[in-house]
PDB file of C-alpha atoms in Angstrom:
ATOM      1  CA  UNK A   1     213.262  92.031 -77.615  1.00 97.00           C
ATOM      2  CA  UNK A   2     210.147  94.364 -76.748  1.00 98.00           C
ATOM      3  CA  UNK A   3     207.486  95.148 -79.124  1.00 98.00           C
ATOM      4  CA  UNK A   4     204.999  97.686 -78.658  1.00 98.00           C
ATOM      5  CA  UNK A   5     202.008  98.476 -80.942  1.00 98.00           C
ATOM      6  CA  UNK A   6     200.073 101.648 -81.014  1.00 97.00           C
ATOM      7  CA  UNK A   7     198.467 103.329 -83.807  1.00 96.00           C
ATOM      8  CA  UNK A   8     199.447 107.233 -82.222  1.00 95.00           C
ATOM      9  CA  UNK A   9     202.656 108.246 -83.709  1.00 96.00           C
ATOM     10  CA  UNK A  10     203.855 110.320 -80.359  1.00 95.00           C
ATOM     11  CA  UNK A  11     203.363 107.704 -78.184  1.00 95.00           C
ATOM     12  CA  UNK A  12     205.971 105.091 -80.386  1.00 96.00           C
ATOM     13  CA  UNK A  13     207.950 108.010 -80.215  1.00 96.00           C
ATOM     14  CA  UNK A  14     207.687 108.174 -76.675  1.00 94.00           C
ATOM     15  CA  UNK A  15     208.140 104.306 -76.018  1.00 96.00           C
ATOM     16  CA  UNK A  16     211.539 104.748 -78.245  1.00 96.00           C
ATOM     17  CA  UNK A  17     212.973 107.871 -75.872  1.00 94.00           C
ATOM     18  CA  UNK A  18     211.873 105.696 -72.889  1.00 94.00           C
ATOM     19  CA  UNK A  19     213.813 102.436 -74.398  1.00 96.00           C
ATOM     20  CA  UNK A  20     217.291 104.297 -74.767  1.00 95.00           C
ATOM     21  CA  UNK A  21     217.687 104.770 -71.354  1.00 93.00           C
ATOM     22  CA  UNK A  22     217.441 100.968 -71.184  1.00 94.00           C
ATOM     23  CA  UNK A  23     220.316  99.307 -73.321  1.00 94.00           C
ATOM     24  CA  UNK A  24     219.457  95.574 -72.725  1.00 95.00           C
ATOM     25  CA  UNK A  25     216.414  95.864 -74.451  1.00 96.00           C
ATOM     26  CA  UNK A  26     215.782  96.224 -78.042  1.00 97.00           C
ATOM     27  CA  UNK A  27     212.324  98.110 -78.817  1.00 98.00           C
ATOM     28  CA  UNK A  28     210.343  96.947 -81.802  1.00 98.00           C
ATOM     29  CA  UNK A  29     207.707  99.550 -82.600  1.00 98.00           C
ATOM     30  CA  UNK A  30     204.254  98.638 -84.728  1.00 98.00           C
ATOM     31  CA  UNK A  31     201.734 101.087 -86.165  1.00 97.00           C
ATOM     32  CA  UNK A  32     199.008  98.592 -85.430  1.00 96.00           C
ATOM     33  CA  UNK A  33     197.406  95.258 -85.479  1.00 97.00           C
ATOM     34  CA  UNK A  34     198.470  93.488 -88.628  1.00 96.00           C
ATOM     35  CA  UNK A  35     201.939  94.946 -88.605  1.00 97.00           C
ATOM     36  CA  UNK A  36     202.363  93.649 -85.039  1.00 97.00           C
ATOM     37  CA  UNK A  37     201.219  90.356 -86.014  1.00 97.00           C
ATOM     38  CA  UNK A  38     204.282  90.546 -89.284  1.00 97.00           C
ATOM     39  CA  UNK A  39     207.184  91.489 -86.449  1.00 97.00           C
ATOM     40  CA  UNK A  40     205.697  88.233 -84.056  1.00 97.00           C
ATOM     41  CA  UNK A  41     206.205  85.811 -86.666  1.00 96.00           C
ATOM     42  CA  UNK A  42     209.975  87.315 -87.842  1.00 96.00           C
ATOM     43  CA  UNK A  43     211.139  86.871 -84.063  1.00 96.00           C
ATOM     44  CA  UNK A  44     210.582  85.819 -80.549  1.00 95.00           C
ATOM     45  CA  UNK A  45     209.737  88.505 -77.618  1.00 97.00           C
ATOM     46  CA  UNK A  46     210.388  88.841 -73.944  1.00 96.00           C
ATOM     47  CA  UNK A  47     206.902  90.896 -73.681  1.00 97.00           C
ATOM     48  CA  UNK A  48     204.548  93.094 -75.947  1.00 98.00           C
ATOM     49  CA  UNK A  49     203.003  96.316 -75.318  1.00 98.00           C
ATOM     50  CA  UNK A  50     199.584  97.116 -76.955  1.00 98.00           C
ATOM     51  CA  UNK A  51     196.991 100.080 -77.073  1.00 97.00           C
ATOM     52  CA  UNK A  52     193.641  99.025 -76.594  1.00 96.00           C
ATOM     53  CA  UNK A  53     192.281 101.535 -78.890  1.00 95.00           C
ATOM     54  CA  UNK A  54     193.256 101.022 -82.680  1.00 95.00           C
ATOM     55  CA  UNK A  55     191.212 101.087 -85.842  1.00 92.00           C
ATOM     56  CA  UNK A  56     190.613  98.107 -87.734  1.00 91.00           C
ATOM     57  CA  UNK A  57     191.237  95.481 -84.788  1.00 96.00           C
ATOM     58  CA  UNK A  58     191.239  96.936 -81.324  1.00 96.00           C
ATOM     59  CA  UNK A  59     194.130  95.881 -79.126  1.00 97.00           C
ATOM     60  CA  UNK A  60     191.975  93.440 -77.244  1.00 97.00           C
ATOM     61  CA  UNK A  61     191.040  91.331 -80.696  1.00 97.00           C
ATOM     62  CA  UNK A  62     194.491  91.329 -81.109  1.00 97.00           C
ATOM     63  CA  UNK A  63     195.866  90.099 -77.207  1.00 97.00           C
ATOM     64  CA  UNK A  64     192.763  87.502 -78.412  1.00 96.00           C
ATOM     65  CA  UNK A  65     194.548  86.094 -81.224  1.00 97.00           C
ATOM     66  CA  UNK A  66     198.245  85.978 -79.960  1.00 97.00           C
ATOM     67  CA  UNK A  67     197.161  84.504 -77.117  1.00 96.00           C
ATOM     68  CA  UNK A  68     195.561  81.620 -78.750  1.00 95.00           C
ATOM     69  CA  UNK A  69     199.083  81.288 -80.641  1.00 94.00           C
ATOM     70  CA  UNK A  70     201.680  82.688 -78.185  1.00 95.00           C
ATOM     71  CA  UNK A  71     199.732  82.064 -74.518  1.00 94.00           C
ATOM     72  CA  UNK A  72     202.978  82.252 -72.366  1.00 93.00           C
ATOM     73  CA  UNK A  73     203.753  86.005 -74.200  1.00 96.00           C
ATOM     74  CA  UNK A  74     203.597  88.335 -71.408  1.00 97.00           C
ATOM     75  CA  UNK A  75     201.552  91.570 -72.838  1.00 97.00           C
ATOM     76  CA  UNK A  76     200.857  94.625 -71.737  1.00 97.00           C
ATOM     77  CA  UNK A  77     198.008  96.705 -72.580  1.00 97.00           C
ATOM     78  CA  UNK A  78     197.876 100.497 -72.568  1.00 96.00           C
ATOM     79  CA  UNK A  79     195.032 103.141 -72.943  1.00 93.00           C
ATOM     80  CA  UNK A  80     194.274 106.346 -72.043  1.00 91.00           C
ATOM     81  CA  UNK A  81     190.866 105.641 -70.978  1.00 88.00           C
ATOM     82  CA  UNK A  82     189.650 104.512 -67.590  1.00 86.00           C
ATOM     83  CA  UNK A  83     186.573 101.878 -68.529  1.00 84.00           C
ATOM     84  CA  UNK A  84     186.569  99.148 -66.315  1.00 89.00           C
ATOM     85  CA  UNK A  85     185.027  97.005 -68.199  1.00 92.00           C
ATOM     86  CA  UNK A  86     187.926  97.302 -70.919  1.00 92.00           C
ATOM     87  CA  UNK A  87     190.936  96.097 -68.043  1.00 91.00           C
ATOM     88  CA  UNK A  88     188.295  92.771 -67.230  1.00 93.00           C
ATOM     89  CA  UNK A  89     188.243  92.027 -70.865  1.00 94.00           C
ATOM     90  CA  UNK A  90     192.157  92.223 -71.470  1.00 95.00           C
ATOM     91  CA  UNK A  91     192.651  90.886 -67.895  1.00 93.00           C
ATOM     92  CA  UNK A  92     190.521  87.169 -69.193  1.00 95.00           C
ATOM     93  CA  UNK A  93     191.826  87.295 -72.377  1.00 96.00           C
ATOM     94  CA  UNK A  94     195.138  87.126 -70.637  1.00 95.00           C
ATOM     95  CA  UNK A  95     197.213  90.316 -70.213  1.00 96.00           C
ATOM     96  CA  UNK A  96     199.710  90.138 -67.683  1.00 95.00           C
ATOM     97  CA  UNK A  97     199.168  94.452 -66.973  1.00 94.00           C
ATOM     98  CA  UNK A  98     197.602  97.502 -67.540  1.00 93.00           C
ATOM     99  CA  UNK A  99     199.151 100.455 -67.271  1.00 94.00           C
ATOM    100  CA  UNK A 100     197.263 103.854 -68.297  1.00 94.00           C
ATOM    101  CA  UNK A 101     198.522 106.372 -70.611  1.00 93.00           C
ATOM    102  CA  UNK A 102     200.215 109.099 -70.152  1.00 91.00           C
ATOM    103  CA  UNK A 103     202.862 106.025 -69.072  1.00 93.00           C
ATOM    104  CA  UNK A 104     205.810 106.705 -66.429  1.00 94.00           C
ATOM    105  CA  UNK A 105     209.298 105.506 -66.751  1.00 95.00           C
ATOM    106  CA  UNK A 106     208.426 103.315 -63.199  1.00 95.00           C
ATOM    107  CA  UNK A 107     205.348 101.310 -64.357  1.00 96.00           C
ATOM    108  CA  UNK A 108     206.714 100.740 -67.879  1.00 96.00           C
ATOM    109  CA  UNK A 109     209.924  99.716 -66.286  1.00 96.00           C
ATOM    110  CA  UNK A 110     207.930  97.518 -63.176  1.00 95.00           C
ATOM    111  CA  UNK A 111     206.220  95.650 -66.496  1.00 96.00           C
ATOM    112  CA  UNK A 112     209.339  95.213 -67.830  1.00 96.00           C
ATOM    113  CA  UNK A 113     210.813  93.683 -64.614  1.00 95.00           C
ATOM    114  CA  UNK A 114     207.609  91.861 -64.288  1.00 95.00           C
ATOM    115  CA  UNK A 115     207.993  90.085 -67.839  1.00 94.00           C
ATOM    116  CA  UNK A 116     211.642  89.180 -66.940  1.00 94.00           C
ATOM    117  CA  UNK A 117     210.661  87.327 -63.963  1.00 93.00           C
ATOM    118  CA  UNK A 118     208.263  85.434 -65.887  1.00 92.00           C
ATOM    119  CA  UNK A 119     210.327  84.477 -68.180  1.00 90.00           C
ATOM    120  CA  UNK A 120     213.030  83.413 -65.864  1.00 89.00           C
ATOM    121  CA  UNK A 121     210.329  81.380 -64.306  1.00 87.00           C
ATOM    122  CA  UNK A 122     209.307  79.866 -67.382  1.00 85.00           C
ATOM    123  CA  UNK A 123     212.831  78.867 -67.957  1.00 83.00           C
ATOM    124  CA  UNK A 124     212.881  77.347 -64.426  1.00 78.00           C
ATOM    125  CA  UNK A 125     210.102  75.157 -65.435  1.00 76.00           C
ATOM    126  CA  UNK A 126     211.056  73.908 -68.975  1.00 73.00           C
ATOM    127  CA  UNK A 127     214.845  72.997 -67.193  1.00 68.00           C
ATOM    128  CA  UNK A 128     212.901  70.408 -64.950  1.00 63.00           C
ATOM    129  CA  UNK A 129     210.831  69.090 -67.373  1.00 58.00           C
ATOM    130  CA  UNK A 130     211.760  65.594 -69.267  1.00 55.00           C
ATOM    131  CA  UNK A 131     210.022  63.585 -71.989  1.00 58.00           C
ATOM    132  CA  UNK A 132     207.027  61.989 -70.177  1.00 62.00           C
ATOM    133  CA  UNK A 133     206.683  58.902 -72.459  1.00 65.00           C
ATOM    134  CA  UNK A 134     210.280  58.834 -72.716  1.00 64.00           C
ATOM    135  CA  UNK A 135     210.586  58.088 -69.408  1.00 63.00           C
ATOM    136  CA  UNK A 136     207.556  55.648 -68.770  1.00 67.00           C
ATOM    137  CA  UNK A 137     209.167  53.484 -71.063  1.00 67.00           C
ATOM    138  CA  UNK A 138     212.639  53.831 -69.029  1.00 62.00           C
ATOM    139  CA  UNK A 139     211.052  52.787 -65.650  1.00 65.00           C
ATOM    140  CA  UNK A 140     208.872  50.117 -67.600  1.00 66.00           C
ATOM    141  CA  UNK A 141     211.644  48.383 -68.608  1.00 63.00           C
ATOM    142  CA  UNK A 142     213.834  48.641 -65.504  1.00 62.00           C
ATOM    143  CA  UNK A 143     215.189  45.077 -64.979  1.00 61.00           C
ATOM    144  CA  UNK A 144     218.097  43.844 -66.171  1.00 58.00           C
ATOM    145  CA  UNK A 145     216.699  40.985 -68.055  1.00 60.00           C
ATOM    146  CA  UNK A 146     214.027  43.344 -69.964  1.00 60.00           C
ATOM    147  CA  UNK A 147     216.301  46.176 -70.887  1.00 53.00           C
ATOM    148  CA  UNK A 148     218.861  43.245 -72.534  1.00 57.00           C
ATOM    149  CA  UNK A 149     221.883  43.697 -69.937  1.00 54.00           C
ATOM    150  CA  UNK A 150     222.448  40.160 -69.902  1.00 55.00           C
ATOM    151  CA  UNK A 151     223.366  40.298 -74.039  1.00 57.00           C
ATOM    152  CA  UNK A 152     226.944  42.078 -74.240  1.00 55.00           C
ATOM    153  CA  UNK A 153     226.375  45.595 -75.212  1.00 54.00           C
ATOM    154  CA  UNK A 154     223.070  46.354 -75.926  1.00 50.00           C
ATOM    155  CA  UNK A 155     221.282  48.821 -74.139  1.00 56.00           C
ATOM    156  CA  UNK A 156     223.454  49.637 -71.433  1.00 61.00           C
ATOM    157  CA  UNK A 157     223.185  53.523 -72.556  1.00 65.00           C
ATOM    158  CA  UNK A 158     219.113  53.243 -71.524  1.00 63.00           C
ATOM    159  CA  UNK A 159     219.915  52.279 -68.535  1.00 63.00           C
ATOM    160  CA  UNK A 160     222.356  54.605 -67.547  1.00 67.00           C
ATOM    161  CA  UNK A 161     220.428  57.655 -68.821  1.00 67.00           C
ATOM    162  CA  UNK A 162     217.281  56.138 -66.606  1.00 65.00           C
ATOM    163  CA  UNK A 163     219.681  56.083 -63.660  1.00 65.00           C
ATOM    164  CA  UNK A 164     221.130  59.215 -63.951  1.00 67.00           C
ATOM    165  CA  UNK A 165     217.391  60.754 -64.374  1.00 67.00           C
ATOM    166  CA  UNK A 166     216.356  59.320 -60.841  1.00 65.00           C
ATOM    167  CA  UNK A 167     219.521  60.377 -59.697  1.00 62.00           C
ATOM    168  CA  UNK A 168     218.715  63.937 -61.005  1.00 64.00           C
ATOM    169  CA  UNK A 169     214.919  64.166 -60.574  1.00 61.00           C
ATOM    170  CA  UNK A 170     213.946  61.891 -57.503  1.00 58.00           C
ATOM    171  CA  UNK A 171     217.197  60.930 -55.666  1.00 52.00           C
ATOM    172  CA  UNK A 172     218.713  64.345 -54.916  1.00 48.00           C
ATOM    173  CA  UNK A 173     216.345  66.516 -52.840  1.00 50.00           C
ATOM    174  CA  UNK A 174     218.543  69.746 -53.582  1.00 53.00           C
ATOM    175  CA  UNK A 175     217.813  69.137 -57.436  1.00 50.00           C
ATOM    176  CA  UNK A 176     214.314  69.011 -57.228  1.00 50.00           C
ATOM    177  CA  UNK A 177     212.430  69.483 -60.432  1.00 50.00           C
ATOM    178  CA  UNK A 178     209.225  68.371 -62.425  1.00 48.00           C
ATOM    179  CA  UNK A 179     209.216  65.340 -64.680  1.00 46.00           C
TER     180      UNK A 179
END
């Protein structure tokens, strides 16, 4: 799912043309600010496309407030102007591009293969990643005598799931990963 706010009708129109030549993707077009804001709390996004220059709240109010809510949302912001000062703003409020308009089918599809890459990064990292606490208290308790083995039964499954974590996290060099 892609949304992509801007308050000028033709270029929504535009964005939707662009998006059926892409099939795996399913546009979600806003008018502006608040209506963006609706269609992020109905669903979740790959990435987000937004015009800098909108009444009411200008695009980078808005890549203000979903980052503070949504900081790992890859966004996008477009404009047709060339201030510098505007791409230093969205780039340290967190924007991942900026592309100028009139767009091309390359850099809106380069953001889009951008975002993907991300996100399949982002999955990398939350695969490797275990319960912190969860497993301080596994390695804390790693003797027979405190984790109970000596009483029949009890706690035998703690154990096993602490082994099979070193196995998977520390032991095995090929399965590398965070914990």
């Amino acid at each position: 799912n892609i949304l992509a706010v801007d308050d000028d009708y033709p270029i929504r129109m535009g964005m939707e043309f662009l998006f059926k030549k892409w099939p795996e993707f399913n546009l979600y077009l806003a008018e502006g600010p608040d209506e963006a804001l609706r269609k992020l709390d109905e669903r979740n996004y790959l990435m987000m496309f937004c015009d800098i220059n909108m009444p009411v709240m200008s695009g980078l109010e808005l890549l203000k407030i979903i980052k503070s809510s949504k900081p790992e949302l890859p966004v996008v912001m477009l404009t047709s102007e060339t201030d510098i000062q505007n791409s230093i703003t969205a780039f340290r409020y967190g924007a991942m591009d900026y592309i100028l308009k009139p767009m091309t089918v390359s850099t809106v599809r380069g953001a889009l293969e951008k975002a993907t890459e991300f996100s399949k990064e982002l999955e990398k990292k939350r695969e490797g990643i275990i319960d912190v606490a969860e497993f301080r208290s596994l390695v804390d308790n790693f003797s027979p005598e405190k984790m109970g083995l000596y009483d029949t039964g009890s706690k035998s499954a703690e154990f096993t799931q602490l082994v099979n974590a070193l196995q998977e996290k520390l032991i095995h060099p090929g399965k590398a990963g965070r914990i």
